[in-house]
């Protein structure tokens, strides 16, 4: 039997992945209120307000830890830099999604956080496979996923992006432990 921690903390070389909390709301709203971040996700609205950040933190706190885990990505020197989440959806394997605030792009934080989350998912959450996707116009996210060991499936899906207020094509990928 797998025992799921309600609020796990995952530590990597430079980062800690932890549950988002009330003290993170203003920082999350400031980082996430960037159209270039929101438009590369399905679920994030733009503009992204304090109310959106509050709802996000409350939603993360109310998740079933056997079906979902949402982590704030916190850098040892810079504080919160983004978010990564794993959740069960309609796919046979749980899905992973993430975003990093613009001031922290290009520093390897997404890859490092993803690698830490994958180790946690396989060891503590006992998942042997995860899926992910990136919009076809976001190859940088595809490179992050590839560096973490994801492989392209050949499938491309259409999904509604809140921030784009329209459909986006998503290249699907899979990771096997």
PDB file of C-alpha atoms in Angstrom:
ATOM      1  CA  UNK A   1       0.000   0.000   0.000  1.00  0.00           C
ATOM      2  CA  UNK A   2       1.302   3.432  -0.965  1.00  0.00           C
ATOM      3  CA  UNK A   3       1.065   6.144   1.698  1.00  0.00           C
ATOM      4  CA  UNK A   4       0.618   9.576   0.113  1.00  0.00           C
ATOM      5  CA  UNK A   5       1.969  12.614   1.918  1.00  0.00           C
ATOM      6  CA  UNK A   6      -0.664  15.366   2.050  1.00  0.00           C
ATOM      7  CA  UNK A   7       1.934  18.151   1.610  1.00  0.00           C
ATOM      8  CA  UNK A   8       5.182  16.648   0.357  1.00  0.00           C
ATOM      9  CA  UNK A   9       8.361  18.663  -0.065  1.00  0.00           C
ATOM     10  CA  UNK A  10      10.766  17.667  -2.832  1.00  0.00           C
ATOM     11  CA  UNK A  11      14.276  19.091  -2.734  1.00  0.00           C
ATOM     12  CA  UNK A  12      16.604  19.362  -5.712  1.00  0.00           C
ATOM     13  CA  UNK A  13      20.014  20.983  -6.004  1.00  0.00           C
ATOM     14  CA  UNK A  14      18.659  24.564  -6.144  1.00  0.00           C
ATOM     15  CA  UNK A  15      14.934  24.196  -5.639  1.00  0.00           C
ATOM     16  CA  UNK A  16      12.299  23.079  -3.177  1.00  0.00           C
ATOM     17  CA  UNK A  17       8.944  21.882  -4.480  1.00  0.00           C
ATOM     18  CA  UNK A  18       6.298  22.480  -1.818  1.00  0.00           C
ATOM     19  CA  UNK A  19       2.611  23.154  -1.441  1.00  0.00           C
ATOM     20  CA  UNK A  20       1.556  26.671  -2.417  1.00  0.00           C
ATOM     21  CA  UNK A  21       0.376  28.648   0.608  1.00  0.00           C
ATOM     22  CA  UNK A  22      -1.416  31.895   1.436  1.00  0.00           C
ATOM     23  CA  UNK A  23       1.882  33.800   1.746  1.00  0.00           C
ATOM     24  CA  UNK A  24       2.612  32.946  -1.922  1.00  0.00           C
ATOM     25  CA  UNK A  25      -0.533  34.508  -3.389  1.00  0.00           C
ATOM     26  CA  UNK A  26       0.837  37.947  -4.289  1.00  0.00           C
ATOM     27  CA  UNK A  27       4.049  36.481  -5.760  1.00  0.00           C
ATOM     28  CA  UNK A  28       2.073  33.916  -7.805  1.00  0.00           C
ATOM     29  CA  UNK A  29      -0.227  36.632  -9.129  1.00  0.00           C
ATOM     30  CA  UNK A  30       2.731  38.844 -10.077  1.00  0.00           C
ATOM     31  CA  UNK A  31       4.623  36.073 -11.881  1.00  0.00           C
ATOM     32  CA  UNK A  32       1.581  34.493 -13.559  1.00  0.00           C
ATOM     33  CA  UNK A  33       0.138  37.793 -14.828  1.00  0.00           C
ATOM     34  CA  UNK A  34       2.220  37.522 -17.981  1.00  0.00           C
ATOM     35  CA  UNK A  35       0.452  36.821 -21.256  1.00  0.00           C
ATOM     36  CA  UNK A  36       3.469  34.912 -22.606  1.00  0.00           C
ATOM     37  CA  UNK A  37       3.176  32.449 -19.714  1.00  0.00           C
ATOM     38  CA  UNK A  38      -0.614  32.126 -19.646  1.00  0.00           C
ATOM     39  CA  UNK A  39      -0.948  31.669 -23.416  1.00  0.00           C
ATOM     40  CA  UNK A  40       1.255  28.551 -23.229  1.00  0.00           C
ATOM     41  CA  UNK A  41      -1.188  26.838 -20.830  1.00  0.00           C
ATOM     42  CA  UNK A  42      -4.701  25.494 -21.178  1.00  0.00           C
ATOM     43  CA  UNK A  43      -6.042  26.493 -17.771  1.00  0.00           C
ATOM     44  CA  UNK A  44      -4.468  29.839 -16.832  1.00  0.00           C
ATOM     45  CA  UNK A  45      -6.466  32.982 -17.570  1.00  0.00           C
ATOM     46  CA  UNK A  46      -4.941  36.276 -18.587  1.00  0.00           C
ATOM     47  CA  UNK A  47      -4.938  38.698 -16.927  1.00  0.00           C
ATOM     48  CA  UNK A  48      -4.130  36.666 -13.788  1.00  0.00           C
ATOM     49  CA  UNK A  49      -5.319  38.395 -10.630  1.00  0.00           C
ATOM     50  CA  UNK A  50      -4.910  38.047  -6.872  1.00  0.00           C
ATOM     51  CA  UNK A  51      -8.330  36.332  -6.895  1.00  0.00           C
ATOM     52  CA  UNK A  52      -7.026  33.800  -9.445  1.00  0.00           C
ATOM     53  CA  UNK A  53      -3.977  33.124  -7.261  1.00  0.00           C
ATOM     54  CA  UNK A  54      -6.168  32.714  -4.161  1.00  0.00           C
ATOM     55  CA  UNK A  55      -8.424  30.259  -6.002  1.00  0.00           C
ATOM     56  CA  UNK A  56      -5.348  28.365  -7.218  1.00  0.00           C
ATOM     57  CA  UNK A  57      -3.892  28.043  -3.695  1.00  0.00           C
ATOM     58  CA  UNK A  58      -7.270  26.938  -2.271  1.00  0.00           C
ATOM     59  CA  UNK A  59      -7.732  24.447  -5.108  1.00  0.00           C
ATOM     60  CA  UNK A  60      -4.285  22.972  -4.531  1.00  0.00           C
ATOM     61  CA  UNK A  61      -5.000  22.634  -0.796  1.00  0.00           C
ATOM     62  CA  UNK A  62      -8.244  20.787  -1.553  1.00  0.00           C
ATOM     63  CA  UNK A  63      -6.761  18.236  -3.957  1.00  0.00           C
ATOM     64  CA  UNK A  64      -6.999  14.516  -3.329  1.00  0.00           C
ATOM     65  CA  UNK A  65      -3.304  13.656  -2.765  1.00  0.00           C
ATOM     66  CA  UNK A  66      -3.846  10.222  -4.325  1.00  0.00           C
ATOM     67  CA  UNK A  67      -4.952  11.861  -7.612  1.00  0.00           C
ATOM     68  CA  UNK A  68      -3.077  15.182  -7.790  1.00  0.00           C
ATOM     69  CA  UNK A  69      -0.074  17.048  -6.424  1.00  0.00           C
ATOM     70  CA  UNK A  70       0.630  20.718  -7.003  1.00  0.00           C
ATOM     71  CA  UNK A  71       3.980  22.198  -6.058  1.00  0.00           C
ATOM     72  CA  UNK A  72       5.228  25.742  -5.835  1.00  0.00           C
ATOM     73  CA  UNK A  73       8.751  25.849  -7.278  1.00  0.00           C
ATOM     74  CA  UNK A  74      10.870  27.791  -4.811  1.00  0.00           C
ATOM     75  CA  UNK A  75      14.476  28.792  -5.502  1.00  0.00           C
ATOM     76  CA  UNK A  76      16.864  28.974  -2.557  1.00  0.00           C
ATOM     77  CA  UNK A  77      17.784  32.613  -3.329  1.00  0.00           C
ATOM     78  CA  UNK A  78      14.899  33.981  -5.437  1.00  0.00           C
ATOM     79  CA  UNK A  79      11.871  32.555  -3.626  1.00  0.00           C
ATOM     80  CA  UNK A  80       8.914  31.291  -5.692  1.00  0.00           C
ATOM     81  CA  UNK A  81       9.754  31.042  -9.412  1.00  0.00           C
ATOM     82  CA  UNK A  82       6.885  28.943 -10.797  1.00  0.00           C
ATOM     83  CA  UNK A  83       4.534  26.002 -10.367  1.00  0.00           C
ATOM     84  CA  UNK A  84       4.502  22.327 -11.316  1.00  0.00           C
ATOM     85  CA  UNK A  85       1.564  19.976 -10.959  1.00  0.00           C
ATOM     86  CA  UNK A  86       0.711  16.347 -11.532  1.00  0.00           C
ATOM     87  CA  UNK A  87      -2.901  15.284 -11.890  1.00  0.00           C
ATOM     88  CA  UNK A  88      -5.104  12.466 -13.072  1.00  0.00           C
ATOM     89  CA  UNK A  89      -7.314  13.401 -15.991  1.00  0.00           C
ATOM     90  CA  UNK A  90      -8.842  11.481 -18.886  1.00  0.00           C
ATOM     91  CA  UNK A  91      -5.509   9.936 -19.926  1.00  0.00           C
ATOM     92  CA  UNK A  92      -4.483   6.468 -18.701  1.00  0.00           C
ATOM     93  CA  UNK A  93      -1.457   8.021 -16.943  1.00  0.00           C
ATOM     94  CA  UNK A  94      -1.357  11.192 -14.830  1.00  0.00           C
ATOM     95  CA  UNK A  95      -0.382  14.416 -16.598  1.00  0.00           C
ATOM     96  CA  UNK A  96       2.280  16.917 -15.592  1.00  0.00           C
ATOM     97  CA  UNK A  97       2.210  20.636 -16.315  1.00  0.00           C
ATOM     98  CA  UNK A  98       4.396  23.538 -15.248  1.00  0.00           C
ATOM     99  CA  UNK A  99       5.274  27.177 -15.760  1.00  0.00           C
ATOM    100  CA  UNK A 100       8.210  29.375 -14.768  1.00  0.00           C
ATOM    101  CA  UNK A 101       8.072  33.150 -14.266  1.00  0.00           C
ATOM    102  CA  UNK A 102       9.690  35.168 -17.065  1.00  0.00           C
ATOM    103  CA  UNK A 103      12.570  36.566 -14.937  1.00  0.00           C
ATOM    104  CA  UNK A 104      13.701  32.959 -14.406  1.00  0.00           C
ATOM    105  CA  UNK A 105      13.518  31.595 -17.954  1.00  0.00           C
ATOM    106  CA  UNK A 106      16.619  29.982 -19.416  1.00  0.00           C
ATOM    107  CA  UNK A 107      18.173  28.989 -16.078  1.00  0.00           C
ATOM    108  CA  UNK A 108      17.203  25.308 -16.073  1.00  0.00           C
ATOM    109  CA  UNK A 109      14.657  25.636 -13.254  1.00  0.00           C
ATOM    110  CA  UNK A 110      11.817  23.976 -15.205  1.00  0.00           C
ATOM    111  CA  UNK A 111      13.991  20.982 -16.066  1.00  0.00           C
ATOM    112  CA  UNK A 112      15.300  20.661 -12.509  1.00  0.00           C
ATOM    113  CA  UNK A 113      11.800  20.942 -11.009  1.00  0.00           C
ATOM    114  CA  UNK A 114      10.422  18.434 -13.514  1.00  0.00           C
ATOM    115  CA  UNK A 115      13.189  15.932 -12.774  1.00  0.00           C
ATOM    116  CA  UNK A 116      12.514  16.274  -9.027  1.00  0.00           C
ATOM    117  CA  UNK A 117       8.767  15.830  -9.546  1.00  0.00           C
ATOM    118  CA  UNK A 118       9.348  12.723 -11.684  1.00  0.00           C
ATOM    119  CA  UNK A 119      11.495  11.118  -8.990  1.00  0.00           C
ATOM    120  CA  UNK A 120       8.809  11.924  -6.411  1.00  0.00           C
ATOM    121  CA  UNK A 121       6.053  10.569  -8.687  1.00  0.00           C
ATOM    122  CA  UNK A 122       7.840   7.266  -9.236  1.00  0.00           C
ATOM    123  CA  UNK A 123       9.052   6.717  -5.656  1.00  0.00           C
ATOM    124  CA  UNK A 124       6.406   8.239  -3.423  1.00  0.00           C
ATOM    125  CA  UNK A 125       3.335   8.391  -5.678  1.00  0.00           C
ATOM    126  CA  UNK A 126       4.209   5.022  -7.290  1.00  0.00           C
ATOM    127  CA  UNK A 127       3.505   6.177 -10.848  1.00  0.00           C
ATOM    128  CA  UNK A 128       5.329   4.322 -13.614  1.00  0.00           C
ATOM    129  CA  UNK A 129       4.214   6.606 -16.451  1.00  0.00           C
ATOM    130  CA  UNK A 130       3.264  10.246 -16.879  1.00  0.00           C
ATOM    131  CA  UNK A 131       2.061  12.214 -19.864  1.00  0.00           C
ATOM    132  CA  UNK A 132       2.600  15.845 -20.804  1.00  0.00           C
ATOM    133  CA  UNK A 133       2.124  18.127 -23.733  1.00  0.00           C
ATOM    134  CA  UNK A 134       3.311  21.396 -25.125  1.00  0.00           C
ATOM    135  CA  UNK A 135       1.740  23.718 -27.621  1.00  0.00           C
ATOM    136  CA  UNK A 136       3.198  23.391 -31.093  1.00  0.00           C
ATOM    137  CA  UNK A 137       4.340  27.024 -30.913  1.00  0.00           C
ATOM    138  CA  UNK A 138       6.246  26.405 -27.638  1.00  0.00           C
ATOM    139  CA  UNK A 139       9.251  24.248 -28.584  1.00  0.00           C
ATOM    140  CA  UNK A 140      11.159  25.411 -25.472  1.00  0.00           C
ATOM    141  CA  UNK A 141       8.722  23.459 -23.294  1.00  0.00           C
ATOM    142  CA  UNK A 142       9.262  20.424 -25.507  1.00  0.00           C
ATOM    143  CA  UNK A 143      13.007  20.684 -24.891  1.00  0.00           C
ATOM    144  CA  UNK A 144      12.407  20.785 -21.119  1.00  0.00           C
ATOM    145  CA  UNK A 145      10.297  17.640 -21.358  1.00  0.00           C
ATOM    146  CA  UNK A 146      12.873  15.893 -23.557  1.00  0.00           C
ATOM    147  CA  UNK A 147      15.687  16.713 -21.104  1.00  0.00           C
ATOM    148  CA  UNK A 148      13.616  15.101 -18.343  1.00  0.00           C
ATOM    149  CA  UNK A 149      13.186  11.908 -20.377  1.00  0.00           C
ATOM    150  CA  UNK A 150       9.816  12.410 -22.072  1.00  0.00           C
ATOM    151  CA  UNK A 151       9.341  11.003 -25.569  1.00  0.00           C
ATOM    152  CA  UNK A 152       6.993  12.193 -28.303  1.00  0.00           C
ATOM    153  CA  UNK A 153       3.998   9.935 -28.921  1.00  0.00           C
ATOM    154  CA  UNK A 154       3.171  11.319 -32.366  1.00  0.00           C
ATOM    155  CA  UNK A 155      -0.247  12.464 -31.139  1.00  0.00           C
ATOM    156  CA  UNK A 156      -1.325  16.090 -31.522  1.00  0.00           C
ATOM    157  CA  UNK A 157      -4.444  17.213 -29.651  1.00  0.00           C
ATOM    158  CA  UNK A 158      -6.523  20.329 -29.822  1.00  0.00           C
ATOM    159  CA  UNK A 159      -7.449  21.967 -26.534  1.00  0.00           C
ATOM    160  CA  UNK A 160      -9.072  25.209 -25.467  1.00  0.00           C
ATOM    161  CA  UNK A 161      -6.622  27.701 -23.958  1.00  0.00           C
ATOM    162  CA  UNK A 162      -8.280  30.208 -21.593  1.00  0.00           C
ATOM    163  CA  UNK A 163      -5.614  32.849 -22.146  1.00  0.00           C
ATOM    164  CA  UNK A 164      -5.788  32.497 -25.940  1.00  0.00           C
ATOM    165  CA  UNK A 165      -9.575  32.309 -25.850  1.00  0.00           C
ATOM    166  CA  UNK A 166      -9.270  29.663 -28.521  1.00  0.00           C
ATOM    167  CA  UNK A 167      -7.906  26.303 -29.507  1.00  0.00           C
ATOM    168  CA  UNK A 168      -4.251  25.370 -29.418  1.00  0.00           C
ATOM    169  CA  UNK A 169      -2.527  22.295 -30.838  1.00  0.00           C
ATOM    170  CA  UNK A 170      -0.646  20.240 -28.237  1.00  0.00           C
ATOM    171  CA  UNK A 171       2.127  17.754 -29.008  1.00  0.00           C
ATOM    172  CA  UNK A 172       1.744  14.843 -26.587  1.00  0.00           C
ATOM    173  CA  UNK A 173       4.651  13.167 -24.794  1.00  0.00           C
ATOM    174  CA  UNK A 174       5.100  10.276 -22.379  1.00  0.00           C
ATOM    175  CA  UNK A 175       7.577   9.442 -19.605  1.00  0.00           C
ATOM    176  CA  UNK A 176       8.123   5.889 -18.400  1.00  0.00           C
ATOM    177  CA  UNK A 177       9.864   5.168 -15.095  1.00  0.00           C
TER     178      UNK A 177
END
